[in-house]
PDB file of N, CA and C in Angstrom:
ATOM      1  N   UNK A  20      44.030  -9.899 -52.646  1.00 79.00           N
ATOM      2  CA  UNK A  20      42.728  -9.988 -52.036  1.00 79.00           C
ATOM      3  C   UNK A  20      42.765 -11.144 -51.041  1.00 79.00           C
ATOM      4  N   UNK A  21      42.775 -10.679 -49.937  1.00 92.00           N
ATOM      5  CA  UNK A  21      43.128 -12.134 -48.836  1.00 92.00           C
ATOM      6  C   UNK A  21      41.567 -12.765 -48.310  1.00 92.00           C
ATOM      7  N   UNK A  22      41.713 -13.910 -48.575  1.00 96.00           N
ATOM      8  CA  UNK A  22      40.941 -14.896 -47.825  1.00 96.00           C
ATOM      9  C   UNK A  22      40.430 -14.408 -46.247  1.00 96.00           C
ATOM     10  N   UNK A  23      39.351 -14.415 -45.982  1.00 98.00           N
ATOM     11  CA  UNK A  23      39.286 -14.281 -44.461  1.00 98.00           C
ATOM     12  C   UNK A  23      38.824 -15.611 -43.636  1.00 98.00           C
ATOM     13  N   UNK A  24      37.312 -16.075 -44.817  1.00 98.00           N
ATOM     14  CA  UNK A  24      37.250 -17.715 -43.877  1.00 98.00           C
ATOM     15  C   UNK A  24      36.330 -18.086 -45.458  1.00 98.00           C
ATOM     16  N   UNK A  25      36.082 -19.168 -44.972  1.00 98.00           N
ATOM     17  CA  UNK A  25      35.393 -20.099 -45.960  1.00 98.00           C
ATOM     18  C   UNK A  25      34.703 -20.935 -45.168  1.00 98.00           C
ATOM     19  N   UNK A  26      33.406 -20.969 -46.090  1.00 97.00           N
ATOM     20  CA  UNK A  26      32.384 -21.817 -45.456  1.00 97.00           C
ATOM     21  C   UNK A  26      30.809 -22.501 -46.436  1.00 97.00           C
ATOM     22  N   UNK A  27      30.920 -23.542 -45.912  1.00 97.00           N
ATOM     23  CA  UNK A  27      29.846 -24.027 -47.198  1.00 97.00           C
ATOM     24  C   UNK A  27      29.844 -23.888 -48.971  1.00 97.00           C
ATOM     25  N   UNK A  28      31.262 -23.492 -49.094  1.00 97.00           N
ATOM     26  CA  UNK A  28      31.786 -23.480 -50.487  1.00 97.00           C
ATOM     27  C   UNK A  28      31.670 -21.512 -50.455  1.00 97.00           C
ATOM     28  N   UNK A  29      31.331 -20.997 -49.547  1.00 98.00           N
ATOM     29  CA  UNK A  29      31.458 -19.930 -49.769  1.00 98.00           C
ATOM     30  C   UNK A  29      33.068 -19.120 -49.570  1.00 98.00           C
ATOM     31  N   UNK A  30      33.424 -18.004 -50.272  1.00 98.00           N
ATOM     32  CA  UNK A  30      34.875 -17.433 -49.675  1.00 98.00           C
ATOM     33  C   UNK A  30      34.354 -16.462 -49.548  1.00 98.00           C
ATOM     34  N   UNK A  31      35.018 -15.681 -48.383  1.00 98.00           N
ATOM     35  CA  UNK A  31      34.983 -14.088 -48.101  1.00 98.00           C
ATOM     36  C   UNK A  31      36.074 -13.454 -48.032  1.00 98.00           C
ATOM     37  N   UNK A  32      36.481 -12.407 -48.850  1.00 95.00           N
ATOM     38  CA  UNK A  32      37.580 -11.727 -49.082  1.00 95.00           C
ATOM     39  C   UNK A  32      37.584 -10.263 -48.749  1.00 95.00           C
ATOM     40  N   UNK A  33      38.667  -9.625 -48.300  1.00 94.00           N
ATOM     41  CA  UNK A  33      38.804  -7.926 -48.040  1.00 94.00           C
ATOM     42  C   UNK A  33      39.923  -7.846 -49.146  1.00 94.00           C
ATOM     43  N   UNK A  34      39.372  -6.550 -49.776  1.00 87.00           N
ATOM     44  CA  UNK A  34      40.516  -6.196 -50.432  1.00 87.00           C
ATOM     45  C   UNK A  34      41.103  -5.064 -49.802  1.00 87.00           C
ATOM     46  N   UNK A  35      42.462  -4.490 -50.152  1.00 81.00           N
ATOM     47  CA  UNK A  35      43.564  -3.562 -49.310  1.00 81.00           C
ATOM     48  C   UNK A  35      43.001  -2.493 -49.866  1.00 81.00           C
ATOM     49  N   UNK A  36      42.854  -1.409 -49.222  1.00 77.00           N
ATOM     50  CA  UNK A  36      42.625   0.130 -49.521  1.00 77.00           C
ATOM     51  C   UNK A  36      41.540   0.351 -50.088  1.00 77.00           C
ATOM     52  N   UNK A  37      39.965  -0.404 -49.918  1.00 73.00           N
ATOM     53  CA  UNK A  37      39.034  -0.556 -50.919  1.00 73.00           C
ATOM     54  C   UNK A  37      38.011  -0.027 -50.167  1.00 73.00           C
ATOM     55  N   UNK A  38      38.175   1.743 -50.399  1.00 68.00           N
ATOM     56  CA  UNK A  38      36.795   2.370 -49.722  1.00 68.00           C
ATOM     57  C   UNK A  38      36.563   3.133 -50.470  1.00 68.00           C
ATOM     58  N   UNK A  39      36.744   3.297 -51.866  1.00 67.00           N
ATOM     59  CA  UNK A  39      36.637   4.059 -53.085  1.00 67.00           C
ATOM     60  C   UNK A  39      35.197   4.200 -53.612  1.00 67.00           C
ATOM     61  N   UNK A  40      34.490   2.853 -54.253  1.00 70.00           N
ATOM     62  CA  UNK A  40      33.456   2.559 -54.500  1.00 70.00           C
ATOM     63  C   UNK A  40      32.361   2.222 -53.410  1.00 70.00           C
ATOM     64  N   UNK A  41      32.607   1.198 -52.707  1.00 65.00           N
ATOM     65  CA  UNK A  41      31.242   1.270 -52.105  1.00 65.00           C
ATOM     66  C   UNK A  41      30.836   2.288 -50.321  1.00 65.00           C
ATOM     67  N   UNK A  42      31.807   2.504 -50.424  1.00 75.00           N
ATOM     68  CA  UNK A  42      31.958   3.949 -48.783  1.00 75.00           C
ATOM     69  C   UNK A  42      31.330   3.286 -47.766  1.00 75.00           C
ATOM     70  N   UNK A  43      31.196   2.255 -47.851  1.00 89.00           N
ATOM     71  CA  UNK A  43      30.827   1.347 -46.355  1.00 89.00           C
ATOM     72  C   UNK A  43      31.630  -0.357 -46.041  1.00 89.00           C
ATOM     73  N   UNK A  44      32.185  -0.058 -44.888  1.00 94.00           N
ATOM     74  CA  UNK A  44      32.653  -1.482 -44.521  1.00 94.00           C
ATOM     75  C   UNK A  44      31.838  -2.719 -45.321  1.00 94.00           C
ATOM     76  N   UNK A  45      32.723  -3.493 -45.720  1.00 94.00           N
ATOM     77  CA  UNK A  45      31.423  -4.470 -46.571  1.00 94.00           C
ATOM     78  C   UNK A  45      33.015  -5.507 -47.000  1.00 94.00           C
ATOM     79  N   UNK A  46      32.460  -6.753 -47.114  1.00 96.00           N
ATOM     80  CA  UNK A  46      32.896  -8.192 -47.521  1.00 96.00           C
ATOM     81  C   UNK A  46      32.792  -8.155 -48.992  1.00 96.00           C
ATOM     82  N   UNK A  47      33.740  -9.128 -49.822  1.00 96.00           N
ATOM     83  CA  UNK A  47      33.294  -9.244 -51.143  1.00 96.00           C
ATOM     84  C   UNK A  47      33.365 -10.896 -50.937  1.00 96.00           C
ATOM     85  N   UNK A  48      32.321 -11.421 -51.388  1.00 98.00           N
ATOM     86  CA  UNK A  48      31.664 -12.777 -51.182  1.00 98.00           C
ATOM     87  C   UNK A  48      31.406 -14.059 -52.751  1.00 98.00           C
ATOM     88  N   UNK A  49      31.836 -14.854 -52.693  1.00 98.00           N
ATOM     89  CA  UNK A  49      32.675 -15.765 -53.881  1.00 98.00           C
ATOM     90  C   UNK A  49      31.619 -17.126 -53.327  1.00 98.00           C
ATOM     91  N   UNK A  50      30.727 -17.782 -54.358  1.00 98.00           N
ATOM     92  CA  UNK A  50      29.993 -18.708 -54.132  1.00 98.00           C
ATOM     93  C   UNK A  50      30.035 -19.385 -56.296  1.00 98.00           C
ATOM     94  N   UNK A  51      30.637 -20.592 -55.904  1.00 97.00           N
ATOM     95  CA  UNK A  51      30.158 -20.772 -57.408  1.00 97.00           C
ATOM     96  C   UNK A  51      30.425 -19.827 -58.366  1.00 97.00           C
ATOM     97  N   UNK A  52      29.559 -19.809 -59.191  1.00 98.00           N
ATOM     98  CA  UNK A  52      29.679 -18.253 -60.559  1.00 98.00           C
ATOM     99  C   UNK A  52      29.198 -17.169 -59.848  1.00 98.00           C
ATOM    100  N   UNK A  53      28.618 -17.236 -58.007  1.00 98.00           N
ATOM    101  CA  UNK A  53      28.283 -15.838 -57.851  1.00 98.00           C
ATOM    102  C   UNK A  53      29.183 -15.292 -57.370  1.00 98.00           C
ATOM    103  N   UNK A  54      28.920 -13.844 -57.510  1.00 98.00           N
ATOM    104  CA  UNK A  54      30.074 -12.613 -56.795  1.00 98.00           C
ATOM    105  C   UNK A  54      29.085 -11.532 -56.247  1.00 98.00           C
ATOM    106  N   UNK A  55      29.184 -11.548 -54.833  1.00 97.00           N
ATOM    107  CA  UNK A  55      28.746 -10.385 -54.626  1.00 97.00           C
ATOM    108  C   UNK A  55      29.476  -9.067 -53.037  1.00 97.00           C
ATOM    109  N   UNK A  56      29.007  -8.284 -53.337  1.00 96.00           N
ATOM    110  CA  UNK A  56      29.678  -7.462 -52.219  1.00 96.00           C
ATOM    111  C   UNK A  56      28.867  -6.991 -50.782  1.00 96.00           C
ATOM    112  N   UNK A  57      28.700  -7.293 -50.101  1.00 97.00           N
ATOM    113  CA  UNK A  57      27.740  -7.451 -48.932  1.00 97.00           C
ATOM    114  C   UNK A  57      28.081  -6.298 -47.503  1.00 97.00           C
ATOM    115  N   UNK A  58      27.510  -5.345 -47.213  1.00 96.00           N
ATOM    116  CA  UNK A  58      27.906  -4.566 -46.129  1.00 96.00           C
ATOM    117  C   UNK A  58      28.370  -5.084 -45.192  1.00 96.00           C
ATOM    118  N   UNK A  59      29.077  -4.847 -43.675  1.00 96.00           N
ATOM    119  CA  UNK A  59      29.486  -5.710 -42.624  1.00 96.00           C
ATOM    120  C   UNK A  59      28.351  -4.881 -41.977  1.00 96.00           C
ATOM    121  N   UNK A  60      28.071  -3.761 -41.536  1.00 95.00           N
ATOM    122  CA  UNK A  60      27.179  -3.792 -40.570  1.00 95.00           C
ATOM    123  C   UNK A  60      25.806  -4.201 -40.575  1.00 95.00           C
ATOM    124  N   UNK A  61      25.222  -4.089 -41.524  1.00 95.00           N
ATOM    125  CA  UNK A  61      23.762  -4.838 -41.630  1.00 95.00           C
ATOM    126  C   UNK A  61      23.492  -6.269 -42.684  1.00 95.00           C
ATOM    127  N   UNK A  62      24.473  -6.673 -43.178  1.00 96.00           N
ATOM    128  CA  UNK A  62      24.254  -7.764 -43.706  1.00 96.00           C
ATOM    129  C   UNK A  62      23.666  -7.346 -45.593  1.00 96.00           C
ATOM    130  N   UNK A  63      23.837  -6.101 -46.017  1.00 95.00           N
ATOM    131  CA  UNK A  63      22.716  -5.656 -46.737  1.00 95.00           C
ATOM    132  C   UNK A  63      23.690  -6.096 -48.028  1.00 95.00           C
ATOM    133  N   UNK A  64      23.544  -6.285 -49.151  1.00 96.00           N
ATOM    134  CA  UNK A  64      24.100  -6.466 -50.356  1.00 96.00           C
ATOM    135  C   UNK A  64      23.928  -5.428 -51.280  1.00 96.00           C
ATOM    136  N   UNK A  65      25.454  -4.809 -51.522  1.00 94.00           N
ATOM    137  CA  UNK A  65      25.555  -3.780 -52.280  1.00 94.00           C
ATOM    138  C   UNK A  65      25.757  -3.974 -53.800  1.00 94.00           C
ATOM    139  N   UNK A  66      26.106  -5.024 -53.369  1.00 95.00           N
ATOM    140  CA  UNK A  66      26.067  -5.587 -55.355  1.00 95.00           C
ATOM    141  C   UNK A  66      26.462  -6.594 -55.489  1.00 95.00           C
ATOM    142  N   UNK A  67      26.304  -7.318 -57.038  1.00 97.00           N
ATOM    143  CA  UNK A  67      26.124  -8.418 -57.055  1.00 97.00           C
ATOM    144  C   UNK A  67      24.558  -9.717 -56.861  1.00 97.00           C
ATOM    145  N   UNK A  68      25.092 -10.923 -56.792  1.00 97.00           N
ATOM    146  CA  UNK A  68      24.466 -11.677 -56.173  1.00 97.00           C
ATOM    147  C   UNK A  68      24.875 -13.207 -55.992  1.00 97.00           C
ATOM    148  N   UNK A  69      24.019 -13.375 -54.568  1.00 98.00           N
ATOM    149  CA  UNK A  69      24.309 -14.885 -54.201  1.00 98.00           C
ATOM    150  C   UNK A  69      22.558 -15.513 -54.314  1.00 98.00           C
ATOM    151  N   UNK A  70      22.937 -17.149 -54.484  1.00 98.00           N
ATOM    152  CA  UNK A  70      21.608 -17.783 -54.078  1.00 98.00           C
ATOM    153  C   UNK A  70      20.996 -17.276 -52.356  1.00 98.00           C
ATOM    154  N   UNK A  71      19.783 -17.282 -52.231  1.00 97.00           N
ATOM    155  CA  UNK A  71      19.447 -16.905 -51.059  1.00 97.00           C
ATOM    156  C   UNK A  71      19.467 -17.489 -49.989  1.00 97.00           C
ATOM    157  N   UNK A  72      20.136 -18.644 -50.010  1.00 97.00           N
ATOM    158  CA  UNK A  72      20.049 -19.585 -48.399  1.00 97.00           C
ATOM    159  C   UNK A  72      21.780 -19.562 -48.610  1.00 97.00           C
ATOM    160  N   UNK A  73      22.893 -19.154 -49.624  1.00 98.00           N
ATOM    161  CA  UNK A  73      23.882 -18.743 -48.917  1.00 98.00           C
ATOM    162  C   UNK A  73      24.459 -17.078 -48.454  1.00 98.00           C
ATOM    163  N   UNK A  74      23.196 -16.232 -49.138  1.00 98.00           N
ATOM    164  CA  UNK A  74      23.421 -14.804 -49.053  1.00 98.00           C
ATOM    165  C   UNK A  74      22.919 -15.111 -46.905  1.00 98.00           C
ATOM    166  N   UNK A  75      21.907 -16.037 -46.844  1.00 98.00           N
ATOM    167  CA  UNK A  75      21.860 -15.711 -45.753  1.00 98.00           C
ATOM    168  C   UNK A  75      22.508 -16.918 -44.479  1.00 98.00           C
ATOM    169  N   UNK A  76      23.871 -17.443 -44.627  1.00 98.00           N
ATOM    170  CA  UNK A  76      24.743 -18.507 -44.630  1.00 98.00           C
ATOM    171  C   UNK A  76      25.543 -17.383 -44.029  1.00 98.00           C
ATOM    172  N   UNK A  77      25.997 -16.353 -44.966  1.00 98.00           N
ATOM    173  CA  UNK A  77      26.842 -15.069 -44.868  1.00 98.00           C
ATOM    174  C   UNK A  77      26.082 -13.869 -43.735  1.00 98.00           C
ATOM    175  N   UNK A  78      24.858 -13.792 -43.874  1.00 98.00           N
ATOM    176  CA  UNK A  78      24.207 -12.604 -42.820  1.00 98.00           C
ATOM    177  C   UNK A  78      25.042 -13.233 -41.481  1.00 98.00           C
ATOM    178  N   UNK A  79      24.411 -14.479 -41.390  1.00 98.00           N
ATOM    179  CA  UNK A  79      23.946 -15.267 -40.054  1.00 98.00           C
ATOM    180  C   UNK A  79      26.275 -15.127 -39.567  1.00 98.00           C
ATOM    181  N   UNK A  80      26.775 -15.528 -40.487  1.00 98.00           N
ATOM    182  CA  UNK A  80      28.043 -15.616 -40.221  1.00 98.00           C
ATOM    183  C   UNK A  80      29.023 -13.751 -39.775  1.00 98.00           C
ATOM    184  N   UNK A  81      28.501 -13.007 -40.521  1.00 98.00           N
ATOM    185  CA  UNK A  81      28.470 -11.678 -40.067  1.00 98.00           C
ATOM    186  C   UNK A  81      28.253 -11.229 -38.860  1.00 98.00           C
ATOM    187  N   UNK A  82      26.992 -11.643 -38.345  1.00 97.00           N
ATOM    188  CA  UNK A  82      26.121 -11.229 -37.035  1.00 97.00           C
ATOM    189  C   UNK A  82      26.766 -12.129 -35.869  1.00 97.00           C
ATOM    190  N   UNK A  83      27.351 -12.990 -35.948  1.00 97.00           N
ATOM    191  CA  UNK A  83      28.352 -14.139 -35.174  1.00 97.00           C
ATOM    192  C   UNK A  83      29.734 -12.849 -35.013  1.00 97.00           C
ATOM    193  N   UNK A  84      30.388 -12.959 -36.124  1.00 98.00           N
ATOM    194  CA  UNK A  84      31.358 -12.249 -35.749  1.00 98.00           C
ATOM    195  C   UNK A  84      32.067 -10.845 -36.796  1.00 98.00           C
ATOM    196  N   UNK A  85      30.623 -10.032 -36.248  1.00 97.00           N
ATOM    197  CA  UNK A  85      31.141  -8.385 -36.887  1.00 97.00           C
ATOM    198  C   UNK A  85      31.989  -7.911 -36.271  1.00 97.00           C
ATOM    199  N   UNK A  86      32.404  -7.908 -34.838  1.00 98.00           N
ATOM    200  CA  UNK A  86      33.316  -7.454 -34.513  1.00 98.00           C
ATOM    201  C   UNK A  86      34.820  -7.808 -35.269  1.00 98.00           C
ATOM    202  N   UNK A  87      35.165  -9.379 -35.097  1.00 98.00           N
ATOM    203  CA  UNK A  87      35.950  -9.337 -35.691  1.00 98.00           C
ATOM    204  C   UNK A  87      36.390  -8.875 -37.152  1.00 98.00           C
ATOM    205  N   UNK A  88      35.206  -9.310 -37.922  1.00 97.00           N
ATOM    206  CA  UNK A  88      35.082  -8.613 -39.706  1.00 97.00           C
ATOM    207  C   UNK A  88      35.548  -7.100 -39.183  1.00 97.00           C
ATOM    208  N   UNK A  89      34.953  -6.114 -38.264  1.00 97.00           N
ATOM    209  CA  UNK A  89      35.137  -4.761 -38.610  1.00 97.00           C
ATOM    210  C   UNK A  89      36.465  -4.590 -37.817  1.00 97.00           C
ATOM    211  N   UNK A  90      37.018  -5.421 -37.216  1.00 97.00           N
ATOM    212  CA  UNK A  90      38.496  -5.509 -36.926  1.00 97.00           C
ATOM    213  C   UNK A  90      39.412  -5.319 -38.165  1.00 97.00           C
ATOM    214  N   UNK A  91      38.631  -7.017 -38.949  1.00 97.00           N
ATOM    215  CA  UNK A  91      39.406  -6.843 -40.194  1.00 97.00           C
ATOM    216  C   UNK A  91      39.969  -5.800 -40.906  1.00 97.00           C
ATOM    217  N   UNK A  92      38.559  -5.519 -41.537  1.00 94.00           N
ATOM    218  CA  UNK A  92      38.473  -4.117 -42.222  1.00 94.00           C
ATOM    219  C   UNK A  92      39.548  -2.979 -42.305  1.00 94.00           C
ATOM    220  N   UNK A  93      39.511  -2.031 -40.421  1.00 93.00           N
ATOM    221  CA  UNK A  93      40.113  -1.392 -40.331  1.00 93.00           C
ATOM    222  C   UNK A  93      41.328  -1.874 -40.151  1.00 93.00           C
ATOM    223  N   UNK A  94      42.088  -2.678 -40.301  1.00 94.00           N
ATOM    224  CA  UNK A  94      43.422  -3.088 -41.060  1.00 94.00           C
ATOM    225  C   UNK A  94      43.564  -3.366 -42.458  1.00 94.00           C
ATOM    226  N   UNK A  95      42.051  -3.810 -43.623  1.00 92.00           N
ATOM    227  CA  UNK A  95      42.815  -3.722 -44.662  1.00 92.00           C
ATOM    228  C   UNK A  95      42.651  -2.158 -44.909  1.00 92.00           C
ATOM    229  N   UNK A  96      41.844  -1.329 -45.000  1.00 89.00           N
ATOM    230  CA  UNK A  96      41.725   0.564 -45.295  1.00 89.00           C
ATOM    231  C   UNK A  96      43.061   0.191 -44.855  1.00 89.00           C
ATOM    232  N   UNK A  97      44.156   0.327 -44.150  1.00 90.00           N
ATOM    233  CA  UNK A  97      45.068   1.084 -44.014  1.00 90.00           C
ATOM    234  C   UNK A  97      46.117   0.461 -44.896  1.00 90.00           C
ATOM    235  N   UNK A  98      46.186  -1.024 -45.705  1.00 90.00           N
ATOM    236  CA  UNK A  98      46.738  -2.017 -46.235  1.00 90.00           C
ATOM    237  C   UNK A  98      47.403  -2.803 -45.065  1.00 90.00           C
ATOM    238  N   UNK A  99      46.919  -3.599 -44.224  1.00 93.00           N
ATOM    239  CA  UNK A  99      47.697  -4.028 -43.349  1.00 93.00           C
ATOM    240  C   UNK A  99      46.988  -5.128 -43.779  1.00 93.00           C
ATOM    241  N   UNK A 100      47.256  -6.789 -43.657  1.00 94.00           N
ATOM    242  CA  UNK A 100      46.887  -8.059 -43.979  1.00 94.00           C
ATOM    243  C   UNK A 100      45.757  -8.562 -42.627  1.00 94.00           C
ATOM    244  N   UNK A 101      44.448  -8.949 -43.105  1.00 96.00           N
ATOM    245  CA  UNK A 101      43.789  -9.388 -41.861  1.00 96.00           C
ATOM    246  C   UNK A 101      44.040 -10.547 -41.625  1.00 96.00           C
ATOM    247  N   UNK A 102      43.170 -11.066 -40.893  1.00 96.00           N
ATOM    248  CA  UNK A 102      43.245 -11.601 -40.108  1.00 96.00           C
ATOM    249  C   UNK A 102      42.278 -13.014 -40.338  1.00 96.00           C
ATOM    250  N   UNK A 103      42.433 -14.525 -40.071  1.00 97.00           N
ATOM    251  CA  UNK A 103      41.359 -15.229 -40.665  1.00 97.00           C
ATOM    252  C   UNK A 103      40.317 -15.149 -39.205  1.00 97.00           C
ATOM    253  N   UNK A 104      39.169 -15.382 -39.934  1.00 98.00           N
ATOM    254  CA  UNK A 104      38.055 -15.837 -38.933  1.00 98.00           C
ATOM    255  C   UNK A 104      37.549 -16.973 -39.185  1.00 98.00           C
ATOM    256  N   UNK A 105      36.630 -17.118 -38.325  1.00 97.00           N
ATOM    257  CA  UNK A 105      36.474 -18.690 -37.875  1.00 97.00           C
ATOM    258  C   UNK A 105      35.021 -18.582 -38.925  1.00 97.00           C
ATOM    259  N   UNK A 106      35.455 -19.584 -39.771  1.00 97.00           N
ATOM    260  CA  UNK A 106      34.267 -20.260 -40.348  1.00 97.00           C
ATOM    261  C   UNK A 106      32.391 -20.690 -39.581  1.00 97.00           C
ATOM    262  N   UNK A 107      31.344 -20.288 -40.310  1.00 92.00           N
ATOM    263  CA  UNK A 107      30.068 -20.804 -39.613  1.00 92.00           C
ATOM    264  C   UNK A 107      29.971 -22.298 -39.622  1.00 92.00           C
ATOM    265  N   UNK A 108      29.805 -22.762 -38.619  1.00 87.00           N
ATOM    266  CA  UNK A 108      29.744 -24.058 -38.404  1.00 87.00           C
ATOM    267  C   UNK A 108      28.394 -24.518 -37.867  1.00 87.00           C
TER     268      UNK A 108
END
């Protein structure tokens, strides 16, 4: 499960070949004891949960750079290793 960036104690991870369960591009997101799994195109949370000023730490960091996240993506679906992105600053 590779790292993509980290920020404010948050991690965001893609896992390889992982379009089984949730059938939409989406982040799996690591804060503390939370875990949750968050769509890339609308920011929406498919499961899980985060506190709400870092669930939206993660929107705001999405909407910066979806392109690159949905870059990501379609390299891990195929198992290819992404790519890091730049942390919200």
């Amino acid at each position: 499960m590779p790292i993509i960036s980290m920020f404010y104690g948050v991690v965001v991870y893609m896992y390889f070949y992982d379009v089984q369960k949730h059938y939409k591009p989406h982040v799996h997101v690591e804060y503390a004891e939370f875990t949750a799994v968050i769509a890339i195109e609308d920011g929406d949370l498919l499961e899980g949960d985060l506190p709400r000023n870092k669930m939206k730490l993660v929107q705001a960091w999405l909407e910066i750079h979806r392109e690159a996240v949905m870059a990501d993506w379609n390299l891990t679906v195929r198992g290819l290793p992404p790519q890091k992105i730049r942390p919200l600053e």
